[in-house]
mmCIF file with all atom_site columns, C-alpha atoms in Angstrom:
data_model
loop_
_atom_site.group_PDB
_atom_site.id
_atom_site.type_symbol
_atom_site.label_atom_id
_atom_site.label_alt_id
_atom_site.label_comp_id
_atom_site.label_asym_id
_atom_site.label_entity_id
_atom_site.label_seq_id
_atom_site.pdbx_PDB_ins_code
_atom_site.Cartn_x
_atom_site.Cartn_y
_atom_site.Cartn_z
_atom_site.occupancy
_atom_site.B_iso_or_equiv
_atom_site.pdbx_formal_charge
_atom_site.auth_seq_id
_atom_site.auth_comp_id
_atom_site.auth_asym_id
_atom_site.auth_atom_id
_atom_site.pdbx_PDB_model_num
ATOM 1   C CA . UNK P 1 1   ? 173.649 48.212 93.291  1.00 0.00 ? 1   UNK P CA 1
ATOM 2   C CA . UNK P 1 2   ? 174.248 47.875 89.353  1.00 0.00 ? 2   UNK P CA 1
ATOM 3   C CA . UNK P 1 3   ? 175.401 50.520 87.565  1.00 0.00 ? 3   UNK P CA 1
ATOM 4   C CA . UNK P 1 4   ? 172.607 51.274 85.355  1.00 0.00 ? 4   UNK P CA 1
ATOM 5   C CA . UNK P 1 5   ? 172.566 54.567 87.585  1.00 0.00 ? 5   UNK P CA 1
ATOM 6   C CA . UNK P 1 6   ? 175.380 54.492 90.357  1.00 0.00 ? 6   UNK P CA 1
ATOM 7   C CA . UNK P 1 7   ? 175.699 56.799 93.045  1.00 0.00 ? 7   UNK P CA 1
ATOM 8   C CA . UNK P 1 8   ? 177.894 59.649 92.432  1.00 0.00 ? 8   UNK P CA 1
ATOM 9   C CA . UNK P 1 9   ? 180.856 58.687 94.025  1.00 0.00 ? 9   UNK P CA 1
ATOM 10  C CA . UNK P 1 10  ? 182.738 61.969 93.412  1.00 0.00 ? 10  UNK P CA 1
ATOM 11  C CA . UNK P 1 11  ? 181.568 63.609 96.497  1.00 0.00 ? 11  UNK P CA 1
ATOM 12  C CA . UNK P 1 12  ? 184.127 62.247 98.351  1.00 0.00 ? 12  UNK P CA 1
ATOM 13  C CA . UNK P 1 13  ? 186.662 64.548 99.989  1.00 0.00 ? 13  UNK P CA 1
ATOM 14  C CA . UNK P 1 14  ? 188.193 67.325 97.280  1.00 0.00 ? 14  UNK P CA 1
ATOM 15  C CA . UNK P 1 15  ? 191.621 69.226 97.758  1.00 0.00 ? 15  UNK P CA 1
ATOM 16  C CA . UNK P 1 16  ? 191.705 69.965 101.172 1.00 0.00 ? 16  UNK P CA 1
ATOM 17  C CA . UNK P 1 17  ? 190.910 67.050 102.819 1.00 0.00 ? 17  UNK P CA 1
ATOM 18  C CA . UNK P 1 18  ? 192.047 64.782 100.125 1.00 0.00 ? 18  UNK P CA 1
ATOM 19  C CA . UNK P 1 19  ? 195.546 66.185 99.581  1.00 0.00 ? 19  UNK P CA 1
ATOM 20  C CA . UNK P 1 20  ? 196.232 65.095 103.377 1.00 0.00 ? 20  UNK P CA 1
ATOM 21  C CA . UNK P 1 21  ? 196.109 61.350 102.665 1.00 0.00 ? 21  UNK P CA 1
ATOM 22  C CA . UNK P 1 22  ? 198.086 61.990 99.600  1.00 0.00 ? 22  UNK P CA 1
ATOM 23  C CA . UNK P 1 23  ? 201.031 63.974 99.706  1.00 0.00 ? 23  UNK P CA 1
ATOM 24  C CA . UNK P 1 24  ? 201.546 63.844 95.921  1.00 0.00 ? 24  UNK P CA 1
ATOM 25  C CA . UNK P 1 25  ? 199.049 66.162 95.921  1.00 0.00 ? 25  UNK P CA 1
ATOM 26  C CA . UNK P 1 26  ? 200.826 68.672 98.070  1.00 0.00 ? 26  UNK P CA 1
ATOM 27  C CA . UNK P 1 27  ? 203.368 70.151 95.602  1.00 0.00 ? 27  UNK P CA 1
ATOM 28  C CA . UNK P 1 28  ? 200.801 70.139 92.998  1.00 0.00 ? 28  UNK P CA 1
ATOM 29  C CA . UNK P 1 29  ? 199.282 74.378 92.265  1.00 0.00 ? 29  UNK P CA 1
ATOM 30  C CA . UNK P 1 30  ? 195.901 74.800 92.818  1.00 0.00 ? 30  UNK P CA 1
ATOM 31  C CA . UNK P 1 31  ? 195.173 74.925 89.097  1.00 0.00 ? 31  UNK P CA 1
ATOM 32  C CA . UNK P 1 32  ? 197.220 71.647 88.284  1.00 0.00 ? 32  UNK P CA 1
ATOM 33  C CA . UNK P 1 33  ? 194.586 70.458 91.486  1.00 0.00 ? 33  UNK P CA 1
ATOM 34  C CA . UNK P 1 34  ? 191.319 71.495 90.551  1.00 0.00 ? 34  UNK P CA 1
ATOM 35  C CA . UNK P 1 35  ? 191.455 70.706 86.770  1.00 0.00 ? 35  UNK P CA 1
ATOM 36  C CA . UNK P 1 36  ? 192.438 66.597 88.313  1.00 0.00 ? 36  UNK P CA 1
ATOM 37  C CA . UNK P 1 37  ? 189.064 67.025 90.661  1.00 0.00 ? 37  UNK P CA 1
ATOM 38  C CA . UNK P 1 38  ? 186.850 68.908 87.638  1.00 0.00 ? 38  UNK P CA 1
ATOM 39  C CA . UNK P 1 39  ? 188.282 65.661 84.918  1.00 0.00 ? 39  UNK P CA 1
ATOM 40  C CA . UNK P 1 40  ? 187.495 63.157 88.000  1.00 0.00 ? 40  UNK P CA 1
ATOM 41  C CA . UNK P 1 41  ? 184.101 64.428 88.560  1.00 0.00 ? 41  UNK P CA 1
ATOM 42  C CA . UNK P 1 42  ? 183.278 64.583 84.768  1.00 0.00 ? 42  UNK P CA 1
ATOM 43  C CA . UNK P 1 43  ? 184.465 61.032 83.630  1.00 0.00 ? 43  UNK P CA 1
ATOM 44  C CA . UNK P 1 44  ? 184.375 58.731 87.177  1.00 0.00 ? 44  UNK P CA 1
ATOM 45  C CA . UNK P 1 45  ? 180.721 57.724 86.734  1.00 0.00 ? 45  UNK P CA 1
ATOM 46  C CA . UNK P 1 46  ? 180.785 57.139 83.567  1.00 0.00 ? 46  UNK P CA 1
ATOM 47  C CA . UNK P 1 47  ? 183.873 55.147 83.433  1.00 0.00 ? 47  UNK P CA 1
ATOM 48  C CA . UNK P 1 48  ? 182.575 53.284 86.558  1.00 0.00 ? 48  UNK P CA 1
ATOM 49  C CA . UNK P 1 49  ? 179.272 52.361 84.317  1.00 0.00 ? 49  UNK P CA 1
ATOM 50  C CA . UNK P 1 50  ? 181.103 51.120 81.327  1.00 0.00 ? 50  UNK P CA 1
ATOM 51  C CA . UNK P 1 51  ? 183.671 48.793 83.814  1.00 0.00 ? 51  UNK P CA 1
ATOM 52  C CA . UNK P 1 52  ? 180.831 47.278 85.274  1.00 0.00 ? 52  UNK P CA 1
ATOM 53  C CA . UNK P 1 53  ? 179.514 46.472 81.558  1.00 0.00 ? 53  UNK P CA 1
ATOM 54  C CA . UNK P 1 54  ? 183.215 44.649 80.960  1.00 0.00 ? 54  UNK P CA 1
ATOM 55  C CA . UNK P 1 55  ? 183.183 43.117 84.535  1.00 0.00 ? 55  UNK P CA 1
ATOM 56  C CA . UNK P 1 56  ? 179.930 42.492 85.487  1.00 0.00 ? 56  UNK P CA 1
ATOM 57  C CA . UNK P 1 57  ? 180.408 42.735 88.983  1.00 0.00 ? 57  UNK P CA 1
ATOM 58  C CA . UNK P 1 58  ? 180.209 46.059 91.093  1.00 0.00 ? 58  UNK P CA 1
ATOM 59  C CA . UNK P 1 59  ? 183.384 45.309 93.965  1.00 0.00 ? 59  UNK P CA 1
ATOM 60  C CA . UNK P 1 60  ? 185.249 44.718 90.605  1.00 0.00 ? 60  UNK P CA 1
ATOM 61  C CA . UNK P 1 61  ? 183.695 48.149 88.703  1.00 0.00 ? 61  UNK P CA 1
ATOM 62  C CA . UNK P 1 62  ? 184.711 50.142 91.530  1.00 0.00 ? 62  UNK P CA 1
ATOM 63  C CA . UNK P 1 63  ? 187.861 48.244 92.245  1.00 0.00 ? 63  UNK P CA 1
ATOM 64  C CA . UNK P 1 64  ? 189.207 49.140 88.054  1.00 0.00 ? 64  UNK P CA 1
ATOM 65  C CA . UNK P 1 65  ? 187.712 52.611 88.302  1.00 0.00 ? 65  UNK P CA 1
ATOM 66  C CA . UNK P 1 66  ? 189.617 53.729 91.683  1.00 0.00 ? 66  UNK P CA 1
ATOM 67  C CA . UNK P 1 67  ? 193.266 52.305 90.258  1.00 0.00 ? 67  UNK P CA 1
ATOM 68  C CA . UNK P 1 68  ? 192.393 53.962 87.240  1.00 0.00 ? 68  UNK P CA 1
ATOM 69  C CA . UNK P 1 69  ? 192.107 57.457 88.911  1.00 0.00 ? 69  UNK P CA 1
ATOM 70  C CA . UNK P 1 70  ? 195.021 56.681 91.417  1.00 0.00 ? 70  UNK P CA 1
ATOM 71  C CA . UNK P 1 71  ? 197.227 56.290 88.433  1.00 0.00 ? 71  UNK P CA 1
ATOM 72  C CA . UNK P 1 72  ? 195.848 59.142 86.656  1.00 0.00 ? 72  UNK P CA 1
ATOM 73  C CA . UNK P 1 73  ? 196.415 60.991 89.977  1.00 0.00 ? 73  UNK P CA 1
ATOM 74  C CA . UNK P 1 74  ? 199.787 59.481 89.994  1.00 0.00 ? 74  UNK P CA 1
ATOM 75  C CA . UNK P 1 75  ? 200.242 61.024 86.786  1.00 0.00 ? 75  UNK P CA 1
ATOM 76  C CA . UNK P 1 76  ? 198.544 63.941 86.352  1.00 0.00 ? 76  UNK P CA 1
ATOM 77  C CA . UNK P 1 77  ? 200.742 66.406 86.133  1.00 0.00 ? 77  UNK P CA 1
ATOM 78  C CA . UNK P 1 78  ? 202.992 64.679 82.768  1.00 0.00 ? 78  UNK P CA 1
ATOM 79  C CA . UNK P 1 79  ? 199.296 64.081 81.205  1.00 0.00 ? 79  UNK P CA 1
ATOM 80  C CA . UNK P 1 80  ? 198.716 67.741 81.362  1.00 0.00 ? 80  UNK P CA 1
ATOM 81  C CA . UNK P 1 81  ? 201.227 67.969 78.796  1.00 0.00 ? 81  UNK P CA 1
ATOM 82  C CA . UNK P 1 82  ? 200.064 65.418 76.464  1.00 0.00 ? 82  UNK P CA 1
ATOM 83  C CA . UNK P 1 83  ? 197.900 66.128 73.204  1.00 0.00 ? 83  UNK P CA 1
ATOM 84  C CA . UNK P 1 84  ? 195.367 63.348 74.075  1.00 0.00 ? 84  UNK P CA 1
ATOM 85  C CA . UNK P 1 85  ? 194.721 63.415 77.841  1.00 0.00 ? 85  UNK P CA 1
ATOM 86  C CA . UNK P 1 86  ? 191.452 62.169 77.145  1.00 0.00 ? 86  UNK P CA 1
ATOM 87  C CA . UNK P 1 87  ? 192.800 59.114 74.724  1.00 0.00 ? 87  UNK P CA 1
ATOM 88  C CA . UNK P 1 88  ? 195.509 57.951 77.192  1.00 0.00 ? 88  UNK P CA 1
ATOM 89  C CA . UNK P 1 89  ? 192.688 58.297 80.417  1.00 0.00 ? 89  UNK P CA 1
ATOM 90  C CA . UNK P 1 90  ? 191.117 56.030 78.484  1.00 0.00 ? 90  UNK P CA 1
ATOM 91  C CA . UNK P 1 91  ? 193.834 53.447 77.967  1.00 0.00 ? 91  UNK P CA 1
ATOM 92  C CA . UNK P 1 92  ? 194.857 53.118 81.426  1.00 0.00 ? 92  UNK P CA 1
ATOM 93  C CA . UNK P 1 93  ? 190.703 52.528 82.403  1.00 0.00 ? 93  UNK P CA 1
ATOM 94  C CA . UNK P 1 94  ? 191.010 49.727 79.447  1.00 0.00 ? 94  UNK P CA 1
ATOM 95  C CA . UNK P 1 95  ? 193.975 48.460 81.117  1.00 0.00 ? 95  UNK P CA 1
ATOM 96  C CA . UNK P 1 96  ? 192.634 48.682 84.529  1.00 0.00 ? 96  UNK P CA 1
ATOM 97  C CA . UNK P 1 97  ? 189.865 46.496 83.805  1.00 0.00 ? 97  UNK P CA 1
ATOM 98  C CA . UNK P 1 98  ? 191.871 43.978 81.517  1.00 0.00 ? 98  UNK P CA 1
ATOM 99  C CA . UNK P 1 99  ? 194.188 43.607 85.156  1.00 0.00 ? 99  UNK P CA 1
ATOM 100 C CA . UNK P 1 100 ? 190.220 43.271 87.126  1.00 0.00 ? 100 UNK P CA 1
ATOM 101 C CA . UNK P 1 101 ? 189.418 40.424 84.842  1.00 0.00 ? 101 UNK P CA 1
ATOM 102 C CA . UNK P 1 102 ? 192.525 38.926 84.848  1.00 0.00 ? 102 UNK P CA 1
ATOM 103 C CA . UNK P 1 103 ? 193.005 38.730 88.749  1.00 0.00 ? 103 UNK P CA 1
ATOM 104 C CA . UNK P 1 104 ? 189.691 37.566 89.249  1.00 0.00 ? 104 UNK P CA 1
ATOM 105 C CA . UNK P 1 105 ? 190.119 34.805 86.940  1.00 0.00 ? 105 UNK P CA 1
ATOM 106 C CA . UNK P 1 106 ? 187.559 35.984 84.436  1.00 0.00 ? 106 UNK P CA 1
ATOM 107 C CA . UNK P 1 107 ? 186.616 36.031 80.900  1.00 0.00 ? 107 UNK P CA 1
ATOM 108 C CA . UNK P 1 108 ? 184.771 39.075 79.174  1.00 0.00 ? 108 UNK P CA 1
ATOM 109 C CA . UNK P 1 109 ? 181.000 38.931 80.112  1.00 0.00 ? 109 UNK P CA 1
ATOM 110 C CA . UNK P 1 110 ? 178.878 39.280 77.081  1.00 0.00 ? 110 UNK P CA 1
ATOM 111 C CA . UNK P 1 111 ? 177.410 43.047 77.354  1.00 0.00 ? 111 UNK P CA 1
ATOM 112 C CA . UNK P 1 112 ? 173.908 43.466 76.736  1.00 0.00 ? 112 UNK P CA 1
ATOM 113 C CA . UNK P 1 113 ? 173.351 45.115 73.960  1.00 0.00 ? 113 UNK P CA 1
ATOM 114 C CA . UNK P 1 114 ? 169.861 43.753 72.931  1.00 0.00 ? 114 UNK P CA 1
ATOM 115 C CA . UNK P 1 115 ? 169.095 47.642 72.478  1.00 0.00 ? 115 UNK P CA 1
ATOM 116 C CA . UNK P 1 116 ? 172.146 47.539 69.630  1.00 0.00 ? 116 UNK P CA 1
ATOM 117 C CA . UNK P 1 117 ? 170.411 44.573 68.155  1.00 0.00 ? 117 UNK P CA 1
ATOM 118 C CA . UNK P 1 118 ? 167.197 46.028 67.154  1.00 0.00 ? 118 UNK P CA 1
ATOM 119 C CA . UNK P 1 119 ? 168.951 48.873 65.556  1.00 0.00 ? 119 UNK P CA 1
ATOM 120 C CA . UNK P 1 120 ? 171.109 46.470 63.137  1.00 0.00 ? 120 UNK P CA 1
ATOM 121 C CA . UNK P 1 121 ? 168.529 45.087 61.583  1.00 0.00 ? 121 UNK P CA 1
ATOM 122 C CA . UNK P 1 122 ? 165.944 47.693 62.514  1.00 0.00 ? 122 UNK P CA 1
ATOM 123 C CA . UNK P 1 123 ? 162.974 45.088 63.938  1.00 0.00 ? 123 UNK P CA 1
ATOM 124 C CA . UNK P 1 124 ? 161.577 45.206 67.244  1.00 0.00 ? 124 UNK P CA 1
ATOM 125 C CA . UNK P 1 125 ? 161.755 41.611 67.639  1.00 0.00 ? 125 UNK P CA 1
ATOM 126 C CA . UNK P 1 126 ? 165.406 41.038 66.620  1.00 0.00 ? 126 UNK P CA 1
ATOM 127 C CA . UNK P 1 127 ? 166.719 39.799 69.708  1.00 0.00 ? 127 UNK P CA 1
ATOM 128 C CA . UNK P 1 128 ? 163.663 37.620 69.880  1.00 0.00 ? 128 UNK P CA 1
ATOM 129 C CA . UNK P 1 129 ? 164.728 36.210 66.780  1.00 0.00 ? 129 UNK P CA 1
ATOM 130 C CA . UNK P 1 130 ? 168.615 35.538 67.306  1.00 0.00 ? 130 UNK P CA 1
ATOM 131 C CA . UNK P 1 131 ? 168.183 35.378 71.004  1.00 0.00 ? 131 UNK P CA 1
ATOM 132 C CA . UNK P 1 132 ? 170.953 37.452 73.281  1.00 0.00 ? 132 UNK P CA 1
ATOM 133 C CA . UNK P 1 133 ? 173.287 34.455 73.438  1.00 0.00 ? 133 UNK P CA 1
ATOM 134 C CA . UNK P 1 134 ? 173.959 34.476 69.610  1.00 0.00 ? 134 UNK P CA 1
ATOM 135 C CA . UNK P 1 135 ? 174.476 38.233 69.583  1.00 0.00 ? 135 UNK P CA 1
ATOM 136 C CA . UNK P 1 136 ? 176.713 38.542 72.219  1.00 0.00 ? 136 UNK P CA 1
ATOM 137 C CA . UNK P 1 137 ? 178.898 35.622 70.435  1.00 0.00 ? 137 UNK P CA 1
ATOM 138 C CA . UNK P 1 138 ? 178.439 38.146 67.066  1.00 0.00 ? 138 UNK P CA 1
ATOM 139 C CA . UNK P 1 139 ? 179.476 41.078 69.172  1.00 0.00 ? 139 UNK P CA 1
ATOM 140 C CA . UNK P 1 140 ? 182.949 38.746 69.972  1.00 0.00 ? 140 UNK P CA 1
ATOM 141 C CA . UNK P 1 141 ? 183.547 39.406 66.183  1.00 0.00 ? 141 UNK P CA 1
ATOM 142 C CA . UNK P 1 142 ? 184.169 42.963 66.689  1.00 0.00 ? 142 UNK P CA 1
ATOM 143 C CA . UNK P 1 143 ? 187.396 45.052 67.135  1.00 0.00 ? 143 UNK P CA 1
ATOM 144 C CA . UNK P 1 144 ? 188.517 45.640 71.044  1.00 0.00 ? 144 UNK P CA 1
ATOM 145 C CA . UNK P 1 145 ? 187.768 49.860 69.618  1.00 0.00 ? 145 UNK P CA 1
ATOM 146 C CA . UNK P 1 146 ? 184.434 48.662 67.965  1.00 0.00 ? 146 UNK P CA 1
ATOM 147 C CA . UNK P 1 147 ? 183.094 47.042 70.902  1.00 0.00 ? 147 UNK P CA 1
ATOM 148 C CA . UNK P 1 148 ? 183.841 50.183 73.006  1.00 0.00 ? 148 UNK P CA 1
ATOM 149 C CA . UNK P 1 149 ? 182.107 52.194 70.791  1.00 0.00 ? 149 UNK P CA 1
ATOM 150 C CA . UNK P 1 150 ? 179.045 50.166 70.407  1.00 0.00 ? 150 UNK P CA 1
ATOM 151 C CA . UNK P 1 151 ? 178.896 49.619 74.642  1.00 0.00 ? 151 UNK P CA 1
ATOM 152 C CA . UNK P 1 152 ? 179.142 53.222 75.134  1.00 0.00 ? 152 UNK P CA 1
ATOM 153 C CA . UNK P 1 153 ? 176.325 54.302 72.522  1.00 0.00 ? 153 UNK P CA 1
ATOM 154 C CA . UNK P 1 154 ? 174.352 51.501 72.955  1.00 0.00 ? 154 UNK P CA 1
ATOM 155 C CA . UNK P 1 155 ? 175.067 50.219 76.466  1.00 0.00 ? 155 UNK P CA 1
ATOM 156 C CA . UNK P 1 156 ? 175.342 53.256 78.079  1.00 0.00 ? 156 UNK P CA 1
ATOM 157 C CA . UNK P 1 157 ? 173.250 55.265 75.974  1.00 0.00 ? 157 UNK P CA 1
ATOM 158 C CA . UNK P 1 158 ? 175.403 57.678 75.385  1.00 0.00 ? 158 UNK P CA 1
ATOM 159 C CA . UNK P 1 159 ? 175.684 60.214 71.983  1.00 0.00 ? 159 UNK P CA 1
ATOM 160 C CA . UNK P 1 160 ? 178.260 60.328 69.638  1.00 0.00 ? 160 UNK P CA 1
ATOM 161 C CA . UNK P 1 161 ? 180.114 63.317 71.269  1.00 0.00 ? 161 UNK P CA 1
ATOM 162 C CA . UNK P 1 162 ? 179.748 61.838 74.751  1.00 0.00 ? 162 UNK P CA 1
ATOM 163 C CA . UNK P 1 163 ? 181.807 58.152 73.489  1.00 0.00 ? 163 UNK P CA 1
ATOM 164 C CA . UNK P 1 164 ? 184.154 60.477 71.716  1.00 0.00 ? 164 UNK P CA 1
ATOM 165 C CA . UNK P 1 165 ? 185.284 62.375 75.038  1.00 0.00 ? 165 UNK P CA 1
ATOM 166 C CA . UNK P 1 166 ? 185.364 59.229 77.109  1.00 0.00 ? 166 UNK P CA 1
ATOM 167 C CA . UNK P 1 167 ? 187.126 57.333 74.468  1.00 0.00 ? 167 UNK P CA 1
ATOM 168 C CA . UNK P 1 168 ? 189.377 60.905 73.247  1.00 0.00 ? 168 UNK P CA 1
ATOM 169 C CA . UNK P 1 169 ? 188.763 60.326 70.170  1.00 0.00 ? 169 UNK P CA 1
ATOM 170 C CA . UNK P 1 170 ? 186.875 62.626 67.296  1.00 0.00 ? 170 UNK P CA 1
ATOM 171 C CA . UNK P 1 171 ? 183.027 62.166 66.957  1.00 0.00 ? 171 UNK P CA 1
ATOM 172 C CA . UNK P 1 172 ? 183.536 61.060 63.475  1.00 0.00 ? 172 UNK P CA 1
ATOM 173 C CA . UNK P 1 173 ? 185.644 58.460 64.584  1.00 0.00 ? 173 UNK P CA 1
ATOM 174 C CA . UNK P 1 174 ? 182.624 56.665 66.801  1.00 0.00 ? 174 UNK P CA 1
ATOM 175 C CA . UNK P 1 175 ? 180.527 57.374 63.992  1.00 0.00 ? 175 UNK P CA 1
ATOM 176 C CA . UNK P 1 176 ? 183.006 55.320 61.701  1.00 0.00 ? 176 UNK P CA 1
ATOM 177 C CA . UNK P 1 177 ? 183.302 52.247 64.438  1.00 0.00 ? 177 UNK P CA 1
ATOM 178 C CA . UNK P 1 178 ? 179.516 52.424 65.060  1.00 0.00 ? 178 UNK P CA 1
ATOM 179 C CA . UNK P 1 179 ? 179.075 51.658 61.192  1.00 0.00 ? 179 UNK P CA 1
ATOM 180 C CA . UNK P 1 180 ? 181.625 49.468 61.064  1.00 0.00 ? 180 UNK P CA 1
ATOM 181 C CA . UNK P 1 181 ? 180.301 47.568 64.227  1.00 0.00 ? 181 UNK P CA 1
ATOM 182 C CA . UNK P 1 182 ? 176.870 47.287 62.232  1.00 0.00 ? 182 UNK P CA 1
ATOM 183 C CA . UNK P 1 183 ? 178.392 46.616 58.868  1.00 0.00 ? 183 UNK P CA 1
ATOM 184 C CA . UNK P 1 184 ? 180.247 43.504 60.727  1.00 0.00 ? 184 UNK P CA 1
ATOM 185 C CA . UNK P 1 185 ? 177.392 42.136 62.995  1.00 0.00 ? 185 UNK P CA 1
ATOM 186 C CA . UNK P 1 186 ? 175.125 42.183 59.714  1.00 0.00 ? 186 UNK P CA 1
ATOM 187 C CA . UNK P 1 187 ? 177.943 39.866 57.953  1.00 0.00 ? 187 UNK P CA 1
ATOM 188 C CA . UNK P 1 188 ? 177.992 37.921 61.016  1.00 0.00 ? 188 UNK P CA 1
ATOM 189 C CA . UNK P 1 189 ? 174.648 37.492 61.828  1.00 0.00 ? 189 UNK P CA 1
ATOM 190 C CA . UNK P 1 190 ? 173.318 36.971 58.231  1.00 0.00 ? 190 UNK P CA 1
ATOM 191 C CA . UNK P 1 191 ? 175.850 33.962 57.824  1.00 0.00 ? 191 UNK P CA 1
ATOM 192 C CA . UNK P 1 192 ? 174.735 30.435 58.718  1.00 0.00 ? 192 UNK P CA 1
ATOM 193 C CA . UNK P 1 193 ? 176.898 27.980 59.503  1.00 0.00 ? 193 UNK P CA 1
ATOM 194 C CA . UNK P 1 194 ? 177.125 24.633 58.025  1.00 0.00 ? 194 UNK P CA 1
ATOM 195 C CA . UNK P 1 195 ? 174.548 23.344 60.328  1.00 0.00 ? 195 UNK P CA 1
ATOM 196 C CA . UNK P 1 196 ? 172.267 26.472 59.585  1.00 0.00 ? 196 UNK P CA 1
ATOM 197 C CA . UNK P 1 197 ? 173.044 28.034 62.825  1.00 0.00 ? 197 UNK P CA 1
ATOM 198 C CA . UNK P 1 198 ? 174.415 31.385 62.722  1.00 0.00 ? 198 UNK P CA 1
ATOM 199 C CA . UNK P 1 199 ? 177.898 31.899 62.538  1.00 0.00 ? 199 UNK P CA 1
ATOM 200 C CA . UNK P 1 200 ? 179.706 32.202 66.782  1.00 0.00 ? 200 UNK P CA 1
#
């Protein structure tokens, strides 16, 4: 299974069956317990999808999306109190899969983002043209925040608002990266090298 369209993997056991193999969960209230099951439910698929567009491998997807929700389980109850629970979900899921790559003795994959392509340079045969290789090198020229941005709209296929509340960030933030993803992959791609190649 890829995870173009996973299975939804958050029907496994909720409160009462779940709080037994973890006592954390037993001092929690039921409100500090069902708001962690209603943010799980929301954002475990599609953090799943985007980790297996970083990993490229489904054990290792599921492997960084589990520790990521252990350790937002872990600390669930101090996040409540923060003004960016979305923004610092999203940091531990970034670290999560930075550890996944690193114990598996990985680099990044290039993420496919031939759809991304067309829309820079708005021609259906753009990644015809460049070929995938040379645009995945181009996409190695973005920001670590860029690249997110761009995998989420354009890899995933989500909107603007959907990026934002993965990432916790404003919409007119993604809209800024998004443009400044393009603006930079134009540069890149539009500059040959010396041997007329473009630019890697």
């Amino acid at each position: 299974m890829t995870y173009e369209d996973p299975e939804n993997s958050a029907d496994a056991e909720h409160p009462s069956t779940f709080s037994a193999q973890h006592p954390a969960l037993a001092s929690w209230s039921l409100t500090d317990e069902r708001s962690y099951w209603a943010f799980h439910d929301d954002r475990y698929t599609p953090f799943l999808r985007f980790a297996y567009r970083k990993l490229g491998s489904d054990a290792d997807a599921e492997d960084a999306a589990d520790k990521t929700f252990d350790e937002i389980m872990n600390n669930w109850q101090r996040m409540l109190g923060m003004e960016n629970l979305r923004g610092y979900a999203w940091s531990i899921l970034k670290s999560r899969i930075s550890d996944q790559r690193r114990k598996r003795d990985k680099q990044a994959l290039p993420t496919d983002l031939a759809a991304f392509a067309a829309v820079v340079d708005h021609r259906d045969d753009f990644a015809a043209v460049l070929g995938r290789l040379q645009f995945a090198r181009a996409v190695g020229h973005l920001s670590e925040r860029q690249r997110d941005a761009v995998t989420l709209r354009h890899g995933l296929e989500l909107d603007t608002a959907a990026a934002a509340q993965l990432m916790g960030v404003a919409e007119a933030t993604v809209r800024s990266l998004l443009s400044q993803a393009r603006a930079r992959l134009i540069q890149v791609l539009d500059t040959p090298s010396d041997d007329g190649k473009v630019r890697s």
